[in-house]
XYZ file of C-alpha atoms in Angstrom:
366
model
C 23.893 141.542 33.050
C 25.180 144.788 33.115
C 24.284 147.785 30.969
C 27.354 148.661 29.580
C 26.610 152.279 29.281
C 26.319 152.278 33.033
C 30.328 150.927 34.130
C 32.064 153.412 35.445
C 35.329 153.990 34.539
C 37.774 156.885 35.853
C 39.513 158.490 32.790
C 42.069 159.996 35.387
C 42.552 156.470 37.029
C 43.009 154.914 33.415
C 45.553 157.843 32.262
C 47.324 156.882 35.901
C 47.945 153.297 34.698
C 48.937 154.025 31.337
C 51.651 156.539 32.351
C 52.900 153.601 34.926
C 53.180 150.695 31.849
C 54.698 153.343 29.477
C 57.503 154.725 31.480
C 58.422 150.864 31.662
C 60.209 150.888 28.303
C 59.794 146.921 27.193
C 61.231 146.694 23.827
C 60.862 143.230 21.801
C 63.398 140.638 22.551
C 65.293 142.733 25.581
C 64.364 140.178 28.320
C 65.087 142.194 31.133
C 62.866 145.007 30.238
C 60.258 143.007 29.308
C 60.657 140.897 33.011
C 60.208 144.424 34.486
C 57.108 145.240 32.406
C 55.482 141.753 32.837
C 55.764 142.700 36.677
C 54.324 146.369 35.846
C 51.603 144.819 34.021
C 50.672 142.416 36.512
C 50.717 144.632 39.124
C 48.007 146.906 37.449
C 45.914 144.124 36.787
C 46.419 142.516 40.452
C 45.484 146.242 41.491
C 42.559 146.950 39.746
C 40.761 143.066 39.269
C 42.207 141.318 42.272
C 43.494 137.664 42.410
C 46.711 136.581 40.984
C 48.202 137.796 37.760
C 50.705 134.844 37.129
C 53.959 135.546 34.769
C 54.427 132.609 32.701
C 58.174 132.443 31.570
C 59.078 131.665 28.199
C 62.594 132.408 25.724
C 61.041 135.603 24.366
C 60.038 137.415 27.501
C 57.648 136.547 30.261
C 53.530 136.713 29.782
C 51.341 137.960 32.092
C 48.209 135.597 32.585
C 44.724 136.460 34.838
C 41.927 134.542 35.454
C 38.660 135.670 36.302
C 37.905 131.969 37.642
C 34.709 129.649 36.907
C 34.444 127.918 33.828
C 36.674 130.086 31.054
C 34.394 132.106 28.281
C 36.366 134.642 27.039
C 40.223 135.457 26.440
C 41.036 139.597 26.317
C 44.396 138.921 24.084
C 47.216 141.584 24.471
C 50.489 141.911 24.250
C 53.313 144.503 26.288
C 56.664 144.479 24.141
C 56.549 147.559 22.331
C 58.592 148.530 19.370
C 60.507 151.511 20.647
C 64.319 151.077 21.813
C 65.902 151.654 25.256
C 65.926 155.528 25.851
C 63.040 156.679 23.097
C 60.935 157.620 26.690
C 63.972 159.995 27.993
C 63.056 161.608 23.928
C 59.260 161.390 24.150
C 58.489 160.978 27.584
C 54.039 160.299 28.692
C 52.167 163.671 27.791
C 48.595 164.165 28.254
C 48.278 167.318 26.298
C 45.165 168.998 24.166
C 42.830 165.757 24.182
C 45.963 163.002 23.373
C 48.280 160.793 25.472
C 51.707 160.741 23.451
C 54.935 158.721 24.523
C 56.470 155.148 23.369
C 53.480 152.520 23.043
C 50.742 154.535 23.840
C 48.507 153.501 20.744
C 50.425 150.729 20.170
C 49.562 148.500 22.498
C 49.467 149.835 26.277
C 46.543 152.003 26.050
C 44.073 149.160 24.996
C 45.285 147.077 27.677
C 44.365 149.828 30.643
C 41.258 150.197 28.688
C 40.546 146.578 28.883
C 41.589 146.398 32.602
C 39.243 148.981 33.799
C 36.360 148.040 31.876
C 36.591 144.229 33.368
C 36.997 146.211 36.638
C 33.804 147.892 36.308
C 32.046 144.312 36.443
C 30.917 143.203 39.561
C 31.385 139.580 38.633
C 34.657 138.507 36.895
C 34.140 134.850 36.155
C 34.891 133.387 33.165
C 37.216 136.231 31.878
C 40.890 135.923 31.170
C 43.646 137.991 30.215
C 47.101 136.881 28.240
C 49.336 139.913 27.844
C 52.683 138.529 25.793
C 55.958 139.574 25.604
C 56.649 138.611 21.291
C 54.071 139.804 19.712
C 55.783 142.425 18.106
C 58.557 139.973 16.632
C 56.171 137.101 15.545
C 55.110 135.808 18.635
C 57.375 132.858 18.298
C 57.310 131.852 22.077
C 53.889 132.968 22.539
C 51.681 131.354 19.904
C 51.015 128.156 21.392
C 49.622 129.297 24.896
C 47.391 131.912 22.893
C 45.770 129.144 21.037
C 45.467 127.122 24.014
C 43.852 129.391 25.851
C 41.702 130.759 23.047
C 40.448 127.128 22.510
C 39.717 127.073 26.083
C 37.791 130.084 26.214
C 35.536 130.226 22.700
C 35.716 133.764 22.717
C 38.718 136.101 22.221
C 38.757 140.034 22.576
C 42.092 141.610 21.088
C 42.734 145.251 22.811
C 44.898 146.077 20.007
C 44.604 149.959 18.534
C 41.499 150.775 16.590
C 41.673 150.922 13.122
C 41.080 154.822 11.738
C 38.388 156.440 12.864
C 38.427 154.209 15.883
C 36.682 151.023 13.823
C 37.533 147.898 15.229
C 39.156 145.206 12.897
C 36.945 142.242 11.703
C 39.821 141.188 9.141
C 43.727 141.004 9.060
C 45.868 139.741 6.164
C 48.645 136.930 6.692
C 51.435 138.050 7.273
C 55.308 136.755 7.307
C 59.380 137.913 6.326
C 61.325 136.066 4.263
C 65.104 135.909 4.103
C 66.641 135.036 0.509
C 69.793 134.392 0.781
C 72.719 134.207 -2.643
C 76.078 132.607 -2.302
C 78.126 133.576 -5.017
C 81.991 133.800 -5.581
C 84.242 136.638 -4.654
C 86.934 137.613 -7.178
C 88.711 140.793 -8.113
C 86.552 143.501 -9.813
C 89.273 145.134 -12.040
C 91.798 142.406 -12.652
C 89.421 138.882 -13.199
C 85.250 139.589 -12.762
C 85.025 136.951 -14.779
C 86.243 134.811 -12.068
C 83.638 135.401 -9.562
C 79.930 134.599 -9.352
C 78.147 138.375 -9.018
C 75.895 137.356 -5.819
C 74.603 141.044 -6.152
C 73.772 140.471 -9.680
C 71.866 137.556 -9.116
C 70.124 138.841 -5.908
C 69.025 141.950 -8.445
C 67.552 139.537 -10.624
C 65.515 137.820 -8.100
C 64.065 140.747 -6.309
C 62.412 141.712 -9.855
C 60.956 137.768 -9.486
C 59.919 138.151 -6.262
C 58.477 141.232 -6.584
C 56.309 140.428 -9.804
C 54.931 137.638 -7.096
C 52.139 140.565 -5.632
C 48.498 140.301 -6.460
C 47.625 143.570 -4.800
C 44.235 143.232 -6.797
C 43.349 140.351 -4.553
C 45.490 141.606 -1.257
C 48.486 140.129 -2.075
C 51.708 142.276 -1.430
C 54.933 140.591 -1.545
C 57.716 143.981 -0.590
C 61.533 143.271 -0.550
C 62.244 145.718 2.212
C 65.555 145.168 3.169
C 69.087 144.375 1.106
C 72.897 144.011 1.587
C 75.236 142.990 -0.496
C 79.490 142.869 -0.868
C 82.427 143.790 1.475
C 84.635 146.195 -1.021
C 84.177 148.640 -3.909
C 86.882 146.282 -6.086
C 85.352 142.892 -5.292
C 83.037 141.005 -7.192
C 80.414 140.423 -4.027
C 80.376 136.683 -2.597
C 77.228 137.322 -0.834
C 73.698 138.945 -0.899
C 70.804 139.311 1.415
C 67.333 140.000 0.154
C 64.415 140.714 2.576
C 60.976 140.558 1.956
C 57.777 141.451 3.469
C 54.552 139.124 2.665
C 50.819 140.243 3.123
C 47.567 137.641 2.001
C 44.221 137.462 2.710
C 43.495 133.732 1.973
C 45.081 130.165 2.517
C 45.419 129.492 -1.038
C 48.058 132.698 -1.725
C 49.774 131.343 1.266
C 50.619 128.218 -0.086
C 51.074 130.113 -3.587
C 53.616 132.719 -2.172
C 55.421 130.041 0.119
C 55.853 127.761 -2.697
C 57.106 130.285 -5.063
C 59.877 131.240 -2.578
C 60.687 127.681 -2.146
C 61.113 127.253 -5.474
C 63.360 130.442 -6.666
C 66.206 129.270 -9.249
C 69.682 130.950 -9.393
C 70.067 132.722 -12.777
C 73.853 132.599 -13.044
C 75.658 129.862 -13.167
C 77.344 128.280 -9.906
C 75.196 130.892 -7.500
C 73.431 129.165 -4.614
C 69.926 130.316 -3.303
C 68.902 129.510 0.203
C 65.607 130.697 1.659
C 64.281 131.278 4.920
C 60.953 132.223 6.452
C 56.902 131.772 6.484
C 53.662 133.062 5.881
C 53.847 132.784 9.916
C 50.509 135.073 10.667
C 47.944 132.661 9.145
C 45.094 135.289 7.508
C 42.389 136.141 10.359
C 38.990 135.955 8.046
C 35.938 138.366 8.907
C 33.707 135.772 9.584
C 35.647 134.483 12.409
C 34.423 138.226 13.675
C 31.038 138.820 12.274
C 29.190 137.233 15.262
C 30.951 139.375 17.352
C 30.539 142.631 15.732
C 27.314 142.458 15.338
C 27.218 142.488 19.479
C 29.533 145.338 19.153
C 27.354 147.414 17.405
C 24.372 146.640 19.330
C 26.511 147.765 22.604
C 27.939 151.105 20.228
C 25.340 151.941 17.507
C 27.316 152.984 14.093
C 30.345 151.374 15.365
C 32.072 150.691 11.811
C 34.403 147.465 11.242
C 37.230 147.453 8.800
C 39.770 144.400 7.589
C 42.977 145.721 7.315
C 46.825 144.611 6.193
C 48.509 144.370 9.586
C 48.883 141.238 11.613
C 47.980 140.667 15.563
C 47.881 137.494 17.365
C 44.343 137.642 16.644
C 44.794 136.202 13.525
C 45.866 132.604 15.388
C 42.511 132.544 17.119
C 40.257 133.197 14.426
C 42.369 130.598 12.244
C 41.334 127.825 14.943
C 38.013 129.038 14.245
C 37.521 130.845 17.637
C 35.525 133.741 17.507
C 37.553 136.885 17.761
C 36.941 140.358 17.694
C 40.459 143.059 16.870
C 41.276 146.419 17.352
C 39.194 147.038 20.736
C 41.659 148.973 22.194
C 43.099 152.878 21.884
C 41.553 155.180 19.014
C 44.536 157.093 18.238
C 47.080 156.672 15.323
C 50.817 156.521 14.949
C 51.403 153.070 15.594
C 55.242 152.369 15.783
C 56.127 155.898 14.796
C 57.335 159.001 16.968
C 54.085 160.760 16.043
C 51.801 158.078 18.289
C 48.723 158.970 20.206
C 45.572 157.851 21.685
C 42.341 159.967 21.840
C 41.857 160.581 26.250
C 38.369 161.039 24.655
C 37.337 157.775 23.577
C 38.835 155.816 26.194
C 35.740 155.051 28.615
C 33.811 154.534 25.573
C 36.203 151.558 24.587
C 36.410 150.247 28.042
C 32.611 150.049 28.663
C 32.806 148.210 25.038
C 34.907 145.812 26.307
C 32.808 145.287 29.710
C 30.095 144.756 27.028
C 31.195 142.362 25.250
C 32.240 140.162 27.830
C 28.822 140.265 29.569
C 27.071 139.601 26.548
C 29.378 136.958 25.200
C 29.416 135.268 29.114
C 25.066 135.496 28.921
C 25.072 133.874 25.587
């Protein structure tokens, strides 16, 4: 086994590769940018690991899938659609500047996956590692879910190189997470000459986001946040239509099925209006024992190494729903994720990538 301390990684070679993914803008759900950046990606890990980095096409994007060979032990889970629209790079191109890399995707998730690379490049022996890098993640991870699980069931072991949490803890807990659509049909009639006519869809939607809202438990992690509304077509006509939607956070099973069946259950207030609802709890909560045994190597391999649950969702929290053991937020410590403001510390980056090596030679001599 290797002592972790003693990898070496080149800071300069990492900073190399994360300059090459970022100036690949691959924003969710534009499939050829993301076909470009599954090729980027596999090209840096083809360069720096060897063997075959195989794209495996799907309706959301192609994944980018590595195998160390030998008998699997351990997935490093990542993901390379990024938030940020075509032409945000020509606005905030890569900068290395004063101790941070800036530019779209940095933090969020590019720079954990270089980390990742060149950490599992720094072990002389590569068997029993994988990597799944997928395309969705950012938009639910609709296309990708069902390989992940595959291949975390496979392996036993799953590594997420998502950002750190502050401070650069990893994550040992993640909430549930989903969106739900509500949907009113109402009537459309004139506002001035018969309102009396219609059926107010903006009215009742009003009177259901109070409902919905009053659904939160923030005392036990549950936030339920309408987010997003529209509603009507003209300033003199009673509106035949409303849109309501809502953002869903939990931290057990139980307010998933209590939030779910809530939704499913919403009754119109005015007469004649029609609800219709759409959506899931689709990120099952990722519990911190599905981490603990993990961690606890972690902060062998980086004494005071702090963990932290936190409210956003990864595709870690699939794995450690099956019960896999899986350790988050192993990747950049930096801040900013999905905002113009996003960094990673050029600091701390060998530091995570000998973590990584770590772990996967500890979890392989188990």
């Amino acid at each position: 086994m290797t002592t972790h301390n003693t990898i070496a990684v080149s800071v300069e070679a990492m900073l190399e590769d994360l300059r090459t993914l970022v100036e690949v803008e691959s924003p969710s759900r534009d499939l050829d940018a993301l076909r470009k950046s599954a090729e980027t990606v596999a090209g840096v890990i083809e360069a720096r690991l060897g063997g075959r980095a195989v794209l495996v096409e799907s309706e959301g994007g192609p994944h980018v899938h590595w195998s160390g060979g030998g008998t699997p032990r351990v997935l490093v889970l990542g993901h390379h659609d990024t938030v940020f629209p075509l032409g945000t790079l020509a606005r905030r191109p890569f900068l290395v500047e004063d101790g941070r890399a800036t530019g779209p995707g940095v933090f969020d998730m590019l720079g954990g996956l270089v980390q990742a690379i060149h950490g599992l490049a720094g072990l002389e022996d590569r068997s029993g590692v994988e990597i799944l890098v997928t395309a969705d993640e950012e938009v639910g991870s609709l296309f990708s879910r069902a390989l992940i699980e595959e291949r975390a069931l496979a392996c036993g072991a799953v590594l997420v190189a998502e950002g750190a949490a502050d401070g650069g803890a990893v994550k040992t807990g993640r909430k549930g997470c989903g969106t739900f659509e509500v949907s009113v049909a109402g009537r459309a009639s004139h506002a001035g000459l018969e309102p009396a006519a219609g059926v107010n869809a903006l009215v009742e939607a009003a009177h259901q986001v109070l409902d919905i809202a009053a659904l939160a438990r923030p005392e036990i992690g549950t936030t339920v946040t309408p987010t997003v509304a529209s509603a009507g077509t003209l300033d003199n006509v009673v509106p035949a239509q409303a849109t309501v939607v809502v953002d869903v956070r939990v931290e057990s099973a139980d307010e998933k099925e209590r939030v779910e069946s809530a939704f499913a259950t919403l009754a119109p207030y005015l007469d004649e209006a029609v609800i219709t609802v759409k959506g899931s709890v689709g990120r099952p909560p990722m519990p911190e024992s599905a981490a603990a045994g993990l961690f606890a190597v972690a902060r062998e391999l980086l004494p005071g190494l702090e963990g932290r649950a936190v409210g956003g969702g990864s595709d870690g929290n699939f794995t450690a729903a099956l019960g896999v053991p899986t350790l988050d937020g192993l990747g950049a410590v930096g801040g900013g994720a999905h905002a113009d403001h996003e960094y990673l510390l050029v600091g701390s980056m060998a530091e995570r990538a000998r973590l990584v090596a770590g772990l996967v030679d500890a979890i392989r001599s188990a």
